[in-house]
Amino acid sequence: MTDNAKQWTLEEARAALMALQRRQAAYEHAMALIYYDGVTAAPRETAENREISLSILSEEVYKQGTSPETVELLEYLDANRDGLTGDEKRMVHLLLKDIRNMRKVPMEEYVAYQALLVRADDVWHRAKEASDFAMFEPILEEIFETNKRFAGYISPEKAPYDYCLDLYEEGLTTEVCDAFFGKLREGIVPLLKRIQAQPQVDGSLRSGTFPAAQQEKLAHHLMKVIGLDLGHVGLATTEHPFTISFGSHLDERITTHYYEEDFGFSMFSVIHEGGHALYDTGSERELAFTELDGGVSMGIHESQSRFYENIIGRSRGFCEMIFPKVAEIFPEQMAGYTAEDLYRAVNRVCPSLIRTEADEVTYCLHIMIRYELEKRVIAGDLAVKDLPAEWNRLYKEYLGVDVPDDKHGVLQDSHWSGGMVGYFPSYALGNAYGAQFLAKMRETVDVNACIAAGDFGPVNDWNREHIWRHGGRYTPAELLERVLGAPFDPSYFIEYLRNKYTDIYNL
Amino acid sequence: MTDNAKQWTLEEARAALMALQRRQAAYEHAMALIYYDGVTAAPRETAENREISLSILSEEVYKQGTSPETVELLEYLDANRDGLTGDEKRMVHLLLKDIRNMRKVPMEEYVAYQALLVRADDVWHRAKEASDFAMFEPILEEIFETNKRFAGYISPEKAPYDYCLDLYEEGLTTEVCDAFFGKLREGIVPLLKRIQAQPQVDGSLRSGTFPAAQQEKLAHHLMKVIGLDLGHVGLATTEHPFTISFGSHLDERITTHYYEEDFGFSMFSVIHEGGHALYDTGSERELAFTELDGGVSMGIHESQSRFYENIIGRSRGFCEMIFPKVAEIFPEQMAGYTAEDLYRAVNRVCPSLIRTEADEVTYCLHIMIRYELEKRVIAGDLAVKDLPAEWNRLYKEYLGVDVPDDKHGVLQDSHWSGGMVGYFPSYALGNAYGAQFLAKMRETVDVNACIAAGDFGPVNDWNREHIWRHGGRYTPAELLERVLGAPFDPSYFIEYLRNKYTDIYNL
């Protein structure tokens, strides 16, 4: 520790901690917005310009984040942690972990990786449009290699894929994932077989022509219904839906994509991203501009998004409540259909090609495929160039479908082009967490009555009280323990699926 | 000079000069985009979030821009200027001027001003919507006061308003402006009287209902026609049209506003902003990410925007060339009208309330009013609270119109809320520069033939060769001298107006 550090009082250091986080949030705001602009509004040939700016800004973040002053400050606070609040302790812990990790990565490599991701987004868009994996392959290889290399720098004691998993769900390991996916497979595969032996339900209500402008109207209505604060949450159109915060939860954006032949995609992606945005914007105000602002992990995040999308949005009660609005916006397309038809159409189980369009039963199978592939690429057991063939083989094996081209196969998701290797398992975990949260919530909230009334106040209040307001205050495991008062158990999710689909398919 | 500086070789210092400018450009990219997001897509209640991020980023810019390392570098380069290229010399000169100015302003005041401007934009929007100057008054007063205070810090030897003028047009003074506006008044006032004595031309073609989506189609067509590279120039919708670069001329955006009752506003604002964007994106590639990228001054900038908007866009030839497209997009609205009707409708001289909708003859009178008011407020001869009354009085005196409310009066423009005191005279200068450029261009380019053919290649090549490619390489005065080979002379503009309107109004 230098003289500098010795001059601080604890009060000054605590103030400096908040200033440090506010500065980091400003850079995050800038960088997130440059990314967002690139996928929403930017002219097509401007990726190079963004790449240059993002390289420089990420270099600034790196330099400031790893500077001796920053490290001294955090180490001083860590050494004096008895004088800190619980939140401050957690901030210092997370920041020190980040910085220690960051300092293990050479700055040039860190900066080059940020630039690579900007280029990757552009190349992925073009490759997907052209349905040509070969265009994307060299850059994807670089992304996987970089993740592996970073894993080696940061956590040489771990298997590299365990490092990746922990990035999105603190504490998650391949071992835990293997067991979790094993349980899911045991529950889902026989259920799917029984469903497939029954007559298929009618999904014809979803096909037709649904102009984007009207879908957008429905999207705005849904955002209001689920309780988003539209003064702080915006909606835009992108290739792949996502949710993003700009520096703090005080400015949040969700995106969707309108397919004119099926309004269901935008409808449920808006509710899904809306769930993410509810979680982020539910942080306590004093967490804004700190490390603890927004969600704690991707698994908990997906528990919220998929709770609203599926448990709420695909419930019979929600379909009954929302159908009049859908029929008002699409009067001709809905003519002759009922709320029950909507319920069945949005819960039709049908093994398919696209993850984001998958039903609740097959969804986790899509995730397992990605999990298998990522794990093997990172372990060096599968070459990036062989990804399309393996992807297609596993889709045949797990889901029984033939992948016609890369656009509907290995190029469909933006996660890898965004560098998010290790993210996918969060979706499956989120499904399972959500079902267990529902059971707990039902002890004190009449969830069905809320849905029927279209009044999500009590549901949102429960989530806010138990989950949202805490932001990143607790680890995912601590949060689960606090909310559930019991260990995490995926059988709630399997039970939820069994009950729901036994009814729909008369099993 | 410290030991640090002595360690540089000239080559290293030159490389550091480019790196310094690239870094500044990245911050400008971020800050411009945060501003742009605020006026295009951001949810309504998010201004506070942008304000916090912008304060922090502008503090970073201030700190880096005025750091001892930066100053040492620039002073070293300045001392070794014989080894620099002409462009490098100009970069060092401009950067040193900026830094010396910046260092005269206390950092807290600089940062507070950036935050003030973010808040001002939000408050101005609300005040304009409510047509309530009182809402905006305290913040506008602070903006004027800050400009005055900064003028005192930076150029205590000058009258504060001369400092303001120089910000937008290097070398411009109140004395020059007074003489220039005097000449304009002498030419324009009698011309306007003669026009008003004649029967009014028919402008009915502009009224009707013109859906925004179709106006947007026309806007995209116009952008292509005038030669904008749509891979690098985007279009968005805002309250008040503007043009902005994101870090370099490689990513440029223009905005417009669609009034459904008059397609002319968006049509000509798109051509106007398109002129700015042509100028910016016409910089030589190697000027990107340097101080010399984009236009040299607001006067020269407005010469380009108003050249395309008026001299080209409001010419008879342009109306003849574009009318078939207008009629294709608005077939019912254009039924029974001819290209000549379009020409007359877009050149109808009529003293009015809104600057951006003004015809070419009365336009400069709108500018003179703003010039008078700014000058008097900065000189302390007019209180901000008295601005609406004075505004209304001058509109009556100069234009003969009664201002019904603040929305159509003193709150109409975004310049003051954006801190741009001293900007307005640039528009009038731009008009006058443009007319003199036209006369020079005509010596070698058959401008009328280009317009008739809808092929702006030769016109754009001339502007690119003489003006655009140089970016900020020369001072405005040097550039004018190089382009014109003669002193600037506003009589070209008055002559241009006289010829044009003598024909239209049979004077």
PDB file of C-alpha atoms in Angstrom, chain A residues 266-409:
ATOM      1  CA  SER A 266     -42.981 -11.018 -31.029  1.00  0.00           C
ATOM      2  CA  MET A 267     -45.759 -11.470 -28.454  1.00  0.00           C
ATOM      3  CA  PHE A 268     -43.788 -13.951 -26.354  1.00  0.00           C
ATOM      4  CA  SER A 269     -40.383 -12.427 -26.922  1.00  0.00           C
ATOM      5  CA  VAL A 270     -41.733  -9.104 -25.635  1.00  0.00           C
ATOM      6  CA  ILE A 271     -43.069 -10.807 -22.493  1.00  0.00           C
ATOM      7  CA  HIS A 272     -39.756 -12.676 -22.132  1.00  0.00           C
ATOM      8  CA  GLU A 273     -37.573  -9.590 -22.488  1.00  0.00           C
ATOM      9  CA  GLY A 274     -40.112  -7.722 -20.402  1.00  0.00           C
ATOM     10  CA  GLY A 275     -39.413 -10.192 -17.590  1.00  0.00           C
ATOM     11  CA  HIS A 276     -35.699  -9.375 -17.810  1.00  0.00           C
ATOM     12  CA  ALA A 277     -36.534  -5.663 -17.753  1.00  0.00           C
ATOM     13  CA  LEU A 278     -38.852  -6.049 -14.742  1.00  0.00           C
ATOM     14  CA  TYR A 279     -36.012  -7.719 -12.878  1.00  0.00           C
ATOM     15  CA  ASP A 280     -33.402  -5.103 -13.832  1.00  0.00           C
ATOM     16  CA  THR A 281     -35.607  -2.097 -13.197  1.00  0.00           C
ATOM     17  CA  GLY A 282     -36.758  -3.577  -9.898  1.00  0.00           C
ATOM     18  CA  SER A 283     -33.371  -2.972  -8.251  1.00  0.00           C
ATOM     19  CA  GLU A 284     -33.481  -0.658  -5.265  1.00  0.00           C
ATOM     20  CA  ARG A 285     -32.774   2.913  -6.362  1.00  0.00           C
ATOM     21  CA  GLU A 286     -29.596   3.108  -4.259  1.00  0.00           C
ATOM     22  CA  LEU A 287     -28.094   0.188  -6.168  1.00  0.00           C
ATOM     23  CA  ALA A 288     -28.152   2.221  -9.408  1.00  0.00           C
ATOM     24  CA  PHE A 289     -24.633   2.912 -10.772  1.00  0.00           C
ATOM     25  CA  THR A 290     -23.110   0.176  -8.616  1.00  0.00           C
ATOM     26  CA  GLU A 291     -21.941  -3.370  -9.241  1.00  0.00           C
ATOM     27  CA  LEU A 292     -25.088  -4.631  -7.532  1.00  0.00           C
ATOM     28  CA  ASP A 293     -27.511  -2.942  -9.928  1.00  0.00           C
ATOM     29  CA  GLY A 294     -29.658  -5.254 -12.095  1.00  0.00           C
ATOM     30  CA  GLY A 295     -29.781  -9.036 -11.905  1.00  0.00           C
ATOM     31  CA  VAL A 296     -27.359 -11.265  -9.998  1.00  0.00           C
ATOM     32  CA  SER A 297     -26.829 -13.981 -12.618  1.00  0.00           C
ATOM     33  CA  MET A 298     -28.121 -15.123 -15.961  1.00  0.00           C
ATOM     34  CA  GLY A 299     -29.861 -18.134 -14.424  1.00  0.00           C
ATOM     35  CA  ILE A 300     -31.878 -15.974 -12.046  1.00  0.00           C
ATOM     36  CA  HIS A 301     -32.414 -13.533 -14.902  1.00  0.00           C
ATOM     37  CA  GLU A 302     -33.820 -16.236 -17.125  1.00  0.00           C
ATOM     38  CA  SER A 303     -35.992 -17.452 -14.263  1.00  0.00           C
ATOM     39  CA  GLN A 304     -37.744 -14.089 -14.391  1.00  0.00           C
ATOM     40  CA  SER A 305     -37.959 -13.779 -18.176  1.00  0.00           C
ATOM     41  CA  ARG A 306     -39.235 -17.308 -18.619  1.00  0.00           C
ATOM     42  CA  PHE A 307     -41.562 -16.972 -15.625  1.00  0.00           C
ATOM     43  CA  TYR A 308     -43.360 -14.098 -17.358  1.00  0.00           C
ATOM     44  CA  GLU A 309     -43.117 -15.599 -20.828  1.00  0.00           C
ATOM     45  CA  ASN A 310     -44.284 -19.111 -19.983  1.00  0.00           C
ATOM     46  CA  ILE A 311     -45.645 -19.605 -16.509  1.00  0.00           C
ATOM     47  CA  ILE A 312     -47.657 -16.396 -16.780  1.00  0.00           C
ATOM     48  CA  GLY A 313     -47.851 -15.639 -20.514  1.00  0.00           C
ATOM     49  CA  ARG A 314     -48.598 -19.148 -21.736  1.00  0.00           C
ATOM     50  CA  SER A 315     -51.109 -19.894 -18.975  1.00  0.00           C
ATOM     51  CA  ARG A 316     -54.762 -20.466 -19.792  1.00  0.00           C
ATOM     52  CA  GLY A 317     -55.709 -17.514 -17.591  1.00  0.00           C
ATOM     53  CA  PHE A 318     -53.398 -15.121 -19.430  1.00  0.00           C
ATOM     54  CA  CYS A 319     -54.730 -16.248 -22.807  1.00  0.00           C
ATOM     55  CA  GLU A 320     -58.275 -15.657 -21.592  1.00  0.00           C
ATOM     56  CA  MET A 321     -57.379 -12.232 -20.241  1.00  0.00           C
ATOM     57  CA  ILE A 322     -55.421 -11.080 -23.318  1.00  0.00           C
ATOM     58  CA  PHE A 323     -57.497 -12.614 -26.111  1.00  0.00           C
ATOM     59  CA  PRO A 324     -59.973  -9.708 -26.396  1.00  0.00           C
ATOM     60  CA  LYS A 325     -57.038  -7.333 -26.984  1.00  0.00           C
ATOM     61  CA  VAL A 326     -55.464  -9.649 -29.550  1.00  0.00           C
ATOM     62  CA  ALA A 327     -58.828  -9.859 -31.312  1.00  0.00           C
ATOM     63  CA  GLU A 328     -59.205  -6.078 -31.189  1.00  0.00           C
ATOM     64  CA  ILE A 329     -55.801  -5.580 -32.849  1.00  0.00           C
ATOM     65  CA  PHE A 330     -56.219  -8.458 -35.336  1.00  0.00           C
ATOM     66  CA  PRO A 331     -59.998  -8.645 -35.832  1.00  0.00           C
ATOM     67  CA  GLU A 332     -59.943 -10.477 -39.163  1.00  0.00           C
ATOM     68  CA  GLN A 333     -57.153 -12.857 -38.241  1.00  0.00           C
ATOM     69  CA  MET A 334     -58.879 -13.858 -34.974  1.00  0.00           C
ATOM     70  CA  ALA A 335     -62.349 -14.241 -36.454  1.00  0.00           C
ATOM     71  CA  GLY A 336     -63.810 -17.588 -35.439  1.00  0.00           C
ATOM     72  CA  TYR A 337     -61.177 -18.276 -32.788  1.00  0.00           C
ATOM     73  CA  THR A 338     -61.518 -18.302 -28.996  1.00  0.00           C
ATOM     74  CA  ALA A 339     -59.206 -17.704 -26.051  1.00  0.00           C
ATOM     75  CA  GLU A 340     -58.913 -21.472 -25.672  1.00  0.00           C
ATOM     76  CA  ASP A 341     -57.658 -21.674 -29.270  1.00  0.00           C
ATOM     77  CA  LEU A 342     -55.019 -19.099 -28.397  1.00  0.00           C
ATOM     78  CA  TYR A 343     -54.031 -21.108 -25.320  1.00  0.00           C
ATOM     79  CA  ARG A 344     -53.643 -24.290 -27.342  1.00  0.00           C
ATOM     80  CA  ALA A 345     -51.867 -22.586 -30.239  1.00  0.00           C
ATOM     81  CA  VAL A 346     -49.203 -21.068 -27.983  1.00  0.00           C
ATOM     82  CA  ASN A 347     -48.672 -24.349 -26.143  1.00  0.00           C
ATOM     83  CA  ARG A 348     -48.548 -26.653 -29.126  1.00  0.00           C
ATOM     84  CA  VAL A 349     -45.670 -29.070 -28.516  1.00  0.00           C
ATOM     85  CA  CYS A 350     -43.738 -29.657 -31.689  1.00  0.00           C
ATOM     86  CA  PRO A 351     -40.053 -30.421 -32.000  1.00  0.00           C
ATOM     87  CA  SER A 352     -38.676 -27.675 -34.225  1.00  0.00           C
ATOM     88  CA  LEU A 353     -35.586 -25.924 -35.491  1.00  0.00           C
ATOM     89  CA  ILE A 354     -35.524 -22.584 -33.678  1.00  0.00           C
ATOM     90  CA  ARG A 355     -34.875 -22.326 -29.940  1.00  0.00           C
ATOM     91  CA  THR A 356     -36.641 -19.017 -29.423  1.00  0.00           C
ATOM     92  CA  GLU A 357     -39.797 -20.418 -30.994  1.00  0.00           C
ATOM     93  CA  ALA A 358     -39.709 -23.700 -29.099  1.00  0.00           C
ATOM     94  CA  ASP A 359     -42.511 -24.816 -26.812  1.00  0.00           C
ATOM     95  CA  GLU A 360     -41.890 -25.321 -23.101  1.00  0.00           C
ATOM     96  CA  VAL A 361     -41.472 -29.080 -23.355  1.00  0.00           C
ATOM     97  CA  THR A 362     -38.847 -29.184 -26.090  1.00  0.00           C
ATOM     98  CA  TYR A 363     -37.103 -25.928 -25.134  1.00  0.00           C
ATOM     99  CA  CYS A 364     -34.598 -27.536 -22.796  1.00  0.00           C
ATOM    100  CA  LEU A 365     -33.612 -30.021 -25.490  1.00  0.00           C
ATOM    101  CA  HIS A 366     -32.472 -27.084 -27.645  1.00  0.00           C
ATOM    102  CA  ILE A 367     -30.390 -25.935 -24.692  1.00  0.00           C
ATOM    103  CA  MET A 368     -28.875 -29.370 -24.108  1.00  0.00           C
ATOM    104  CA  ILE A 369     -27.650 -29.448 -27.718  1.00  0.00           C
ATOM    105  CA  ARG A 370     -25.896 -26.106 -27.336  1.00  0.00           C
ATOM    106  CA  TYR A 371     -24.507 -27.153 -23.975  1.00  0.00           C
ATOM    107  CA  GLU A 372     -23.081 -30.384 -25.417  1.00  0.00           C
ATOM    108  CA  LEU A 373     -21.521 -28.565 -28.369  1.00  0.00           C
ATOM    109  CA  GLU A 374     -19.976 -25.710 -26.368  1.00  0.00           C
ATOM    110  CA  LYS A 375     -18.579 -28.106 -23.817  1.00  0.00           C
ATOM    111  CA  ARG A 376     -16.940 -30.228 -26.488  1.00  0.00           C
ATOM    112  CA  VAL A 377     -15.517 -27.292 -28.471  1.00  0.00           C
ATOM    113  CA  ILE A 378     -14.007 -25.758 -25.353  1.00  0.00           C
ATOM    114  CA  ALA A 379     -12.635 -29.147 -24.264  1.00  0.00           C
ATOM    115  CA  GLY A 380     -11.022 -29.464 -27.693  1.00  0.00           C
ATOM    116  CA  ASP A 381     -13.112 -32.522 -28.545  1.00  0.00           C
ATOM    117  CA  LEU A 382     -14.933 -30.831 -31.413  1.00  0.00           C
ATOM    118  CA  ALA A 383     -13.553 -28.505 -34.110  1.00  0.00           C
ATOM    119  CA  VAL A 384     -15.464 -25.304 -34.836  1.00  0.00           C
ATOM    120  CA  LYS A 385     -15.613 -26.291 -38.499  1.00  0.00           C
ATOM    121  CA  ASP A 386     -17.523 -29.434 -37.513  1.00  0.00           C
ATOM    122  CA  LEU A 387     -20.144 -27.511 -35.530  1.00  0.00           C
ATOM    123  CA  PRO A 388     -22.796 -27.394 -38.286  1.00  0.00           C
ATOM    124  CA  ALA A 389     -22.661 -31.149 -38.908  1.00  0.00           C
ATOM    125  CA  GLU A 390     -22.762 -31.950 -35.178  1.00  0.00           C
ATOM    126  CA  TRP A 391     -25.529 -29.412 -34.636  1.00  0.00           C
ATOM    127  CA  ASN A 392     -27.592 -31.044 -37.353  1.00  0.00           C
ATOM    128  CA  ARG A 393     -26.861 -34.551 -36.047  1.00  0.00           C
ATOM    129  CA  LEU A 394     -27.959 -33.662 -32.511  1.00  0.00           C
ATOM    130  CA  TYR A 395     -31.135 -31.947 -33.718  1.00  0.00           C
ATOM    131  CA  LYS A 396     -32.009 -35.178 -35.475  1.00  0.00           C
ATOM    132  CA  GLU A 397     -31.162 -37.237 -32.397  1.00  0.00           C
ATOM    133  CA  TYR A 398     -32.778 -35.080 -29.680  1.00  0.00           C
ATOM    134  CA  LEU A 399     -35.652 -33.513 -31.577  1.00  0.00           C
ATOM    135  CA  GLY A 400     -36.088 -35.666 -34.651  1.00  0.00           C
ATOM    136  CA  VAL A 401     -35.864 -32.717 -37.042  1.00  0.00           C
ATOM    137  CA  ASP A 402     -33.751 -32.205 -40.158  1.00  0.00           C
ATOM    138  CA  VAL A 403     -31.888 -28.887 -40.229  1.00  0.00           C
ATOM    139  CA  PRO A 404     -32.211 -27.510 -43.762  1.00  0.00           C
ATOM    140  CA  ASP A 405     -29.495 -24.846 -43.591  1.00  0.00           C
ATOM    141  CA  ASP A 406     -27.181 -22.941 -41.211  1.00  0.00           C
ATOM    142  CA  LYS A 407     -29.581 -20.009 -40.874  1.00  0.00           C
ATOM    143  CA  HIS A 408     -32.106 -22.343 -39.232  1.00  0.00           C
ATOM    144  CA  GLY A 409     -29.333 -24.245 -37.520  1.00  0.00           C
TER     145      GLY A 409
END
